[in-house]
GROMACS .gro file of C-alpha atoms in nm:
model
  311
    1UNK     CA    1  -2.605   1.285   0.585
    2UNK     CA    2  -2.393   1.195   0.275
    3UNK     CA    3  -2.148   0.933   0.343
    4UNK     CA    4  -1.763   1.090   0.404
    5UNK     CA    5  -1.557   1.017   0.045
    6UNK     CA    6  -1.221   0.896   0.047
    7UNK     CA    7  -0.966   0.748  -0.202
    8UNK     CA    8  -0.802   0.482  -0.163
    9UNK     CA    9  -0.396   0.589  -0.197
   10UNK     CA   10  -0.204   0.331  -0.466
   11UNK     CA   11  -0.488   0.140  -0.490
   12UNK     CA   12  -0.415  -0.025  -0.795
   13UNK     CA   13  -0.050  -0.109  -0.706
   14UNK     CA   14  -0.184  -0.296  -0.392
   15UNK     CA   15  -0.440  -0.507  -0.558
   16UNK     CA   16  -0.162  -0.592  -0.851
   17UNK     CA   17   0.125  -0.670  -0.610
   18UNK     CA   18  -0.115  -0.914  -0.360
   19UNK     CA   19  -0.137  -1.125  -0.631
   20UNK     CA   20  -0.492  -1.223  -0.524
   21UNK     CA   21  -0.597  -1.586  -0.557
   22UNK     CA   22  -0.974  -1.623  -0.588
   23UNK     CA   23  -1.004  -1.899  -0.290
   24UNK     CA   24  -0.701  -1.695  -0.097
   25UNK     CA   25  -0.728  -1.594   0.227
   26UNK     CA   26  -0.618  -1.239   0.308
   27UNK     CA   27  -0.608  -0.939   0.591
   28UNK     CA   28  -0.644  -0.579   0.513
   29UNK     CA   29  -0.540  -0.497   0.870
   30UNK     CA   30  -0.635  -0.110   0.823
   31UNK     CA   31  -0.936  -0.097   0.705
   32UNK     CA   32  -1.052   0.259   0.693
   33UNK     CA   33  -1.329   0.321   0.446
   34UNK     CA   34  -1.307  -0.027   0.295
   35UNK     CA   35  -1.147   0.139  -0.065
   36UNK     CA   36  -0.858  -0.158  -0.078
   37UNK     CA   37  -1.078  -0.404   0.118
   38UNK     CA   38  -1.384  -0.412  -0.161
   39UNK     CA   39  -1.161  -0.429  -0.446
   40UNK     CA   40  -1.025  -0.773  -0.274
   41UNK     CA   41  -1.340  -0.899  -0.171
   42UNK     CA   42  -1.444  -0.877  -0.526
   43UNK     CA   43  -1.172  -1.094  -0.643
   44UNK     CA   44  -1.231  -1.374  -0.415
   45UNK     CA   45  -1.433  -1.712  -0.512
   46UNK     CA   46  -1.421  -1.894  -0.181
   47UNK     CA   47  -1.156  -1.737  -0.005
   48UNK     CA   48  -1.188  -1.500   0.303
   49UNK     CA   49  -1.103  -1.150   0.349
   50UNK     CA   50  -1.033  -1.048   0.729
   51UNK     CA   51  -1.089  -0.678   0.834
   52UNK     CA   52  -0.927  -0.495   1.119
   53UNK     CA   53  -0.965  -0.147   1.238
   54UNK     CA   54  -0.934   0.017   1.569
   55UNK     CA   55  -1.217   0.281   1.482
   56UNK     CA   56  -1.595   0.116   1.505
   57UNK     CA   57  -1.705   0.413   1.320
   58UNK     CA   58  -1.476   0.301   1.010
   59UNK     CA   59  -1.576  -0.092   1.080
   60UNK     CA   60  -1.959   0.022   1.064
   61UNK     CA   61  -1.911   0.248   0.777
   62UNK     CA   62  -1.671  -0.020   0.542
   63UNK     CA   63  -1.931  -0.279   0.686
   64UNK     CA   64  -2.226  -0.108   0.439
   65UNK     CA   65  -1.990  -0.107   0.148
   66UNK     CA   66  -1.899  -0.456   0.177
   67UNK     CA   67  -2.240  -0.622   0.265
   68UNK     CA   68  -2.259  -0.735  -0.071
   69UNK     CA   69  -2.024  -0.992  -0.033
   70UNK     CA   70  -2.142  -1.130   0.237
   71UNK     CA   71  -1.956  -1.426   0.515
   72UNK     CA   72  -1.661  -1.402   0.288
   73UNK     CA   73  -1.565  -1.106   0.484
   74UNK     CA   74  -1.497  -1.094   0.864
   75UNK     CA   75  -1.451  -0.777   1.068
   76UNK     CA   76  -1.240  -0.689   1.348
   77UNK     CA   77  -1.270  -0.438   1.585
   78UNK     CA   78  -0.894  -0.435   1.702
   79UNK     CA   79  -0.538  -0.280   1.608
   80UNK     CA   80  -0.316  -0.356   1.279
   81UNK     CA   81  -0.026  -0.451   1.542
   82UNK     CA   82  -0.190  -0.750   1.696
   83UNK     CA   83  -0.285  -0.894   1.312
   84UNK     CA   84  -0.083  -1.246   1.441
   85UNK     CA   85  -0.249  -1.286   1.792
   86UNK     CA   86  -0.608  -1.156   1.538
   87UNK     CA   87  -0.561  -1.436   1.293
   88UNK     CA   88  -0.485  -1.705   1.575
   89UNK     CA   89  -0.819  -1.594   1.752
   90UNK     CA   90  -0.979  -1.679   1.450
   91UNK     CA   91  -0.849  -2.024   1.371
   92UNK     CA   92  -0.635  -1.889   1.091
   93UNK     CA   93  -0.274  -2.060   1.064
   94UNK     CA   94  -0.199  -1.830   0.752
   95UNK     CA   95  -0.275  -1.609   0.477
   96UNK     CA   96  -0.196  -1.526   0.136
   97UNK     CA   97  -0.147  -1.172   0.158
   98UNK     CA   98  -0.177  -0.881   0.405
   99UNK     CA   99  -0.245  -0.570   0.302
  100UNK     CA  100  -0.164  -0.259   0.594
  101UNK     CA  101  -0.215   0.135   0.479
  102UNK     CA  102  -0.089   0.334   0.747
  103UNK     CA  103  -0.206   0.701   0.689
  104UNK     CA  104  -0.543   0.865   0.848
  105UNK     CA  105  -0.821   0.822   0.695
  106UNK     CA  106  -0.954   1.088   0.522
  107UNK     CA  107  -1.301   1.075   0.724
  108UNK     CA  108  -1.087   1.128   1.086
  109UNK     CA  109  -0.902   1.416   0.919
  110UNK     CA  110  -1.219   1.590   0.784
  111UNK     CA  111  -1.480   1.497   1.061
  112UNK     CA  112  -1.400   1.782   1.293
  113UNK     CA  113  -1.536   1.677   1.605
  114UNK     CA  114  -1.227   1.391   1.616
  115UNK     CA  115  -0.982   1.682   1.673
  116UNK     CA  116  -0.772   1.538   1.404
  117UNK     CA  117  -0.750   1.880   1.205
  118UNK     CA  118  -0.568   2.212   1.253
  119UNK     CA  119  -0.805   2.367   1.001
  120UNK     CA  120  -1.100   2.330   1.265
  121UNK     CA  121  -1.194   2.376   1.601
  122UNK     CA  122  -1.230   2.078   1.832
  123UNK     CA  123  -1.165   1.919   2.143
  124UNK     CA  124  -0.853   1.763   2.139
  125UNK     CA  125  -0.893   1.450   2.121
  126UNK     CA  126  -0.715   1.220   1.794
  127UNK     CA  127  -0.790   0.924   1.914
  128UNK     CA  128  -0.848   0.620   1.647
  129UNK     CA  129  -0.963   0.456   1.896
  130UNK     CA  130  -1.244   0.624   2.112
  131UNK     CA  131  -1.199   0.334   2.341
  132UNK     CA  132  -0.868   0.421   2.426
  133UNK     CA  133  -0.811   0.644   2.717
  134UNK     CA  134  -0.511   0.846   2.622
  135UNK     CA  135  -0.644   1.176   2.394
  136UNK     CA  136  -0.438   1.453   2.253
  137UNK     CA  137  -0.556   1.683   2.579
  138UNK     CA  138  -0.344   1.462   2.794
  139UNK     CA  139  -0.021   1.494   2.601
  140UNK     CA  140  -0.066   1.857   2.537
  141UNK     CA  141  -0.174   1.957   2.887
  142UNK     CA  142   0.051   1.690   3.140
  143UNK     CA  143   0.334   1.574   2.938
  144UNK     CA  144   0.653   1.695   3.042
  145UNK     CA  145   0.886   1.948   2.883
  146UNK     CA  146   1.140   1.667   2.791
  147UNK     CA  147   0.880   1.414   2.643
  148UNK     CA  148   0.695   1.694   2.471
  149UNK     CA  149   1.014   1.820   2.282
  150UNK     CA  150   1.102   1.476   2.183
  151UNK     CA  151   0.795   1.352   2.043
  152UNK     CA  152   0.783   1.744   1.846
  153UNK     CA  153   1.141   1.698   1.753
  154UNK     CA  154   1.112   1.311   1.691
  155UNK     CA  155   0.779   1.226   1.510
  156UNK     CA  156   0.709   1.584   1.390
  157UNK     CA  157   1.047   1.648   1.254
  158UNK     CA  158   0.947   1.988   1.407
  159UNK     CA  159   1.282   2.209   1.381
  160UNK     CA  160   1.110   2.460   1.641
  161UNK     CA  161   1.072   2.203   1.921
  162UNK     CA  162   1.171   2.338   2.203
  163UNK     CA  163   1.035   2.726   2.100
  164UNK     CA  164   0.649   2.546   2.072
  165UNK     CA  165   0.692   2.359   2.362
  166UNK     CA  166   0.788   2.652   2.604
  167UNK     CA  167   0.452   2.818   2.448
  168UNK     CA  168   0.237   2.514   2.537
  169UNK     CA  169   0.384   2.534   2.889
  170UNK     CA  170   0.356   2.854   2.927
  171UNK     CA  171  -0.007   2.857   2.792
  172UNK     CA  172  -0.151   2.585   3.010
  173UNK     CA  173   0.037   2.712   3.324
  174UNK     CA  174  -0.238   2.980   3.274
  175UNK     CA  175  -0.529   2.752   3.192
  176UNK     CA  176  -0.562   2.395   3.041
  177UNK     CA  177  -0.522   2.377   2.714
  178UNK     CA  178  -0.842   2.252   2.552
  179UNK     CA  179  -0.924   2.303   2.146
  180UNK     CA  180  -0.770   2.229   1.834
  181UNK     CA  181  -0.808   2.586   1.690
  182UNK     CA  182  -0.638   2.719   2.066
  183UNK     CA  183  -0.326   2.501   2.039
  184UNK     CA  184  -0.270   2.580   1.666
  185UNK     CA  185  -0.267   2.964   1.778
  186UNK     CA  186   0.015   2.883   2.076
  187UNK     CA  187   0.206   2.707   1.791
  188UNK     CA  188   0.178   2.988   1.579
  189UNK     CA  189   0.304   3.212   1.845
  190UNK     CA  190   0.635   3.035   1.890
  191UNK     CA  191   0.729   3.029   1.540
  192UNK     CA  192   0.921   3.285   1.357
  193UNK     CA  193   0.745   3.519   1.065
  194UNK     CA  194   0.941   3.381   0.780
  195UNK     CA  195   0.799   3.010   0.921
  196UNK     CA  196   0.461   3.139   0.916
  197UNK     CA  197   0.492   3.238   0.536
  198UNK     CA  198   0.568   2.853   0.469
  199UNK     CA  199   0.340   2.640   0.203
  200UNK     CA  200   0.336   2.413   0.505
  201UNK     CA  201   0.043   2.502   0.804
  202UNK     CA  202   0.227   2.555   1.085
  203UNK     CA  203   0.086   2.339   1.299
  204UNK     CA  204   0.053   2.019   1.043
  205UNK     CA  205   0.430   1.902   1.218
  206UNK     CA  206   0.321   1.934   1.548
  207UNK     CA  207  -0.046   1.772   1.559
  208UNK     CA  208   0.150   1.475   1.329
  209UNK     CA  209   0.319   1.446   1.658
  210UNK     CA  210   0.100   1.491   1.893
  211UNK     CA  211  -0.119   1.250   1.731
  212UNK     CA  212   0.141   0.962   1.672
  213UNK     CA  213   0.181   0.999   1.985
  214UNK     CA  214  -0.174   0.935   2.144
  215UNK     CA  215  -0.235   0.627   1.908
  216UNK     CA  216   0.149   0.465   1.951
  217UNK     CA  217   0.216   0.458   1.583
  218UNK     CA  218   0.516   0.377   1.540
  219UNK     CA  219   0.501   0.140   1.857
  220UNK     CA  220   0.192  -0.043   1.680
  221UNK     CA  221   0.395  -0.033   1.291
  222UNK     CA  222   0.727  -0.193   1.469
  223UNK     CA  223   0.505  -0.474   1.667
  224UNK     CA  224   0.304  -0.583   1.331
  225UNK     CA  225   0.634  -0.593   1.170
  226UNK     CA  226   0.776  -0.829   1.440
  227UNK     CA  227   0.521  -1.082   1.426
  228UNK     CA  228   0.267  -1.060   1.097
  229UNK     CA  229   0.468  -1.166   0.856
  230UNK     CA  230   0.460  -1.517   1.008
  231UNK     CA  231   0.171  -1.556   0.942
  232UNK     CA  232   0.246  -1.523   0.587
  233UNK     CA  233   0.188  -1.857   0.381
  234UNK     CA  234   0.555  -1.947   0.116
  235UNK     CA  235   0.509  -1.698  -0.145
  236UNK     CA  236   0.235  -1.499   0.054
  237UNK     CA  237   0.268  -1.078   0.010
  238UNK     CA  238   0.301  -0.830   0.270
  239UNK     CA  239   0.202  -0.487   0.140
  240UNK     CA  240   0.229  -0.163   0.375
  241UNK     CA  241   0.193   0.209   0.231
  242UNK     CA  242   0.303   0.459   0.463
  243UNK     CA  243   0.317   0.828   0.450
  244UNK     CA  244   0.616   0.951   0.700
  245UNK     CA  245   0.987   0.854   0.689
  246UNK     CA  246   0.995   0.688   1.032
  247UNK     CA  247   0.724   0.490   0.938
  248UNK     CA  248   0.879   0.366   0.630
  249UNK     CA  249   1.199   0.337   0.796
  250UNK     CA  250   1.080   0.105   1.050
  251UNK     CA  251   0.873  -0.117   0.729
  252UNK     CA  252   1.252  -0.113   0.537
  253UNK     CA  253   1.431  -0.227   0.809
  254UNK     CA  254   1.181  -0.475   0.937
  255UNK     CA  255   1.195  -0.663   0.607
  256UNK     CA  256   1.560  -0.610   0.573
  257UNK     CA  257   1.597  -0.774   0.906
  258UNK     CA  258   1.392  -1.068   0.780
  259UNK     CA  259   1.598  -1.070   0.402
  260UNK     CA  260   2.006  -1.003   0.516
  261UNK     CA  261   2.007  -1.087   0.858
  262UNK     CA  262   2.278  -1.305   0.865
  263UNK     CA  263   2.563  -1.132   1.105
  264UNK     CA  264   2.818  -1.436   0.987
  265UNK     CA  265   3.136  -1.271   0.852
  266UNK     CA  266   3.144  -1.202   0.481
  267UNK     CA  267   3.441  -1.402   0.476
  268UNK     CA  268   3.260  -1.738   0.675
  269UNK     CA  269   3.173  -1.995   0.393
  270UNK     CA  270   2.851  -2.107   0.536
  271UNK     CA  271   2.589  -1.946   0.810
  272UNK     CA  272   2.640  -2.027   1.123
  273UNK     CA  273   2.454  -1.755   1.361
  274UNK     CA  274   2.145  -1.931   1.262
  275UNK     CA  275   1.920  -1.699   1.055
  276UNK     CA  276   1.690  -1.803   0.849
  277UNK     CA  277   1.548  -1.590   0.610
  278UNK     CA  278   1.173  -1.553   0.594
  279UNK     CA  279   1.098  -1.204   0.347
  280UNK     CA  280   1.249  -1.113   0.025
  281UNK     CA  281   1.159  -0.756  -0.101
  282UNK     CA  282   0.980  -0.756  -0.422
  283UNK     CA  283   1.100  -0.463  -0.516
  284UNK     CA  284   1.440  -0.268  -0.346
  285UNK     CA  285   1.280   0.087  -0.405
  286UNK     CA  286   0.931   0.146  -0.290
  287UNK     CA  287   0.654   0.219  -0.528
  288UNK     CA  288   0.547   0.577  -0.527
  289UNK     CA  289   0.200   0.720  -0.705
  290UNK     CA  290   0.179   0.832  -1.038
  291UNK     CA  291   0.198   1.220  -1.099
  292UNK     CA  292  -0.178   1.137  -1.199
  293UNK     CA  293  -0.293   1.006  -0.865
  294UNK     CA  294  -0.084   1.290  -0.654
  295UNK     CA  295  -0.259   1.536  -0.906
  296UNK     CA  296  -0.598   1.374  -0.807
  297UNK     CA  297  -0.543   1.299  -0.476
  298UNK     CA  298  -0.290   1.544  -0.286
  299UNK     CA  299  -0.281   1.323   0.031
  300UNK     CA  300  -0.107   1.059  -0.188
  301UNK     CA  301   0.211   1.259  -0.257
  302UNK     CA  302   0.390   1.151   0.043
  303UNK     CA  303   0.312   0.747   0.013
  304UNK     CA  304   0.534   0.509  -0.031
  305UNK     CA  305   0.467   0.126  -0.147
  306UNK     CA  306   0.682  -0.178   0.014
  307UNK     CA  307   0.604  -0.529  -0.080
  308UNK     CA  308   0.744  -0.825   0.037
  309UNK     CA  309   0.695  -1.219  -0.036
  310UNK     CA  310   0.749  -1.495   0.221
  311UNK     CA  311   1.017  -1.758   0.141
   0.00000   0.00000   0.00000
């Protein structure tokens, strides 16, 4: 079986803004198909590259492409938001750089049998991590009405909410719930015509939810902002790509925290609330993809770049 393709999304950005030294040490702490992770490993001369992913399928996949380079790589099975508590495990004090890419991998979107996809039938499942016990079958089938319309409403951004929630109800009051393909059809059924005729699938809002949901996204992006960056050596870079505006909200205001987060009156002449300021953003807008990379890679469109340095 041919291995799964995917491209790396602003790859060259990421390599240019980690400013890689050759005997650095550095964390790519999302992993995926190893796309960002090889073209750091082949910049290093003595340094270390550390590799976390909360899929062993990825981890045993990335691990073939980066077998060439040998000890200088070290993989993780384990989740981006515990990169601090990863590092100390390993002896590491700091790094150099930490590179985190936040979307799905293209391999868990195509491979049906994950139940990523509304394009294919599966069970539902979207779990990154197969060791985890919550799956996509528990939130669609025992969630309640309340926490079902907020996660649709909150992490889908799904203006039907409530419509495609009283369809799932109503659905698995009937029967459970149990495939990809039968859950796309219930969504479709609570959505107007005129929504139906969108560009958009209409179900790509509600799985997004559904699957932030079972893998704590945004839980997991807010922790690794609360604690990796320590581990950041002076002048270290902290790179994260994401792909949804909560995500990149939490990722602006996480380093904004860490830049302005003096709460001193403007008018006090010197600090005295006691922050000290640990991030300054590299750049103020995030870098987006070139019309050539969207053009070659639709999945990039929605990225956005944020780099930080520690100070």
């Amino acid at each position: 079986m041919d291995e799964p393709r995917h491209v790396s999304v602003l790859l060259n950005e990421c390599i240019e803004n980690l400013n890689i030294k050759p005997d650095g040490i550095y964390l790519d702490g999302t992993l995926g198909l190893g796309g960002h992770s090889y073209q750091i490993a082949s910049r290093l001369e003595g340094g270390r590259l550390i590799c976390i992913d909360r899929d062993e399928t990825a981890i045993e996949r990335a691990g073939k492409r980066l077998a060439p380079f040998g000890d200088k790589v070290t993989f993780v099975h384990g989740n981006f938001s515990d990169a601090a508590e990863i590092l100390d495990s390993l002896g590491i004090d700091a790094v150099d750089g930490m590179l985190f890419d936040l979307g799905v991998s293209s391999p868990q979107l195509d491979e049906t049998q994950r139940g990523f996809s509304y394009l294919h039938d599966a069970p539902l499942d979207m779990r990154m991590d197969a060791s985890d016990s919550l799956t996509a079958y528990e939130v669609v089938n025992s969630w309640d009405e309340n926490r079902l319309n907020r996660i649709l409403w909150d992490y889908g951004e799904e203006r039907y909410a409530r419509r495609i929630t009283a369809a799932i109800l109503s659905a698995r009051a009937k029967k459970p719930i149990e495939s990809t393909l039968e859950l796309v059809e219930i969504i479709k059924s609570a959505m107007p015509a005129a929504a139906l005729r969108e560009k958009q699938h209409p179900a790509k809002r509600s799985f997004q939810a559904i699957r932030i949901a079972v893998n704590d996204e945004l839980g997991a992006i807010q922790r690794m902002m609360d604690t990796a960056p320590d581990k950041l050596k002076k002048g270290g870079r902290l790179c994260v790509i994401s792909f949804h505006s909560l995500e990149d909200r939490i990722i602006k205001t996480g380093i904004a925290a860490r830049e302005n987060g003096c709460t001193c009156p403007r008018e006090a002449p010197i600090c005295t609330c006691g922050f000290v300021q640990t991030l300054k953003s590299v750049s103020r807008k995030p870098i987006l993809p070139s019309a050539e990379e969207t053009e070659r890679n639709p999945r990039a469109r929605s990225a956005k770049l944020r780099v930080a340095e520690r100070v």
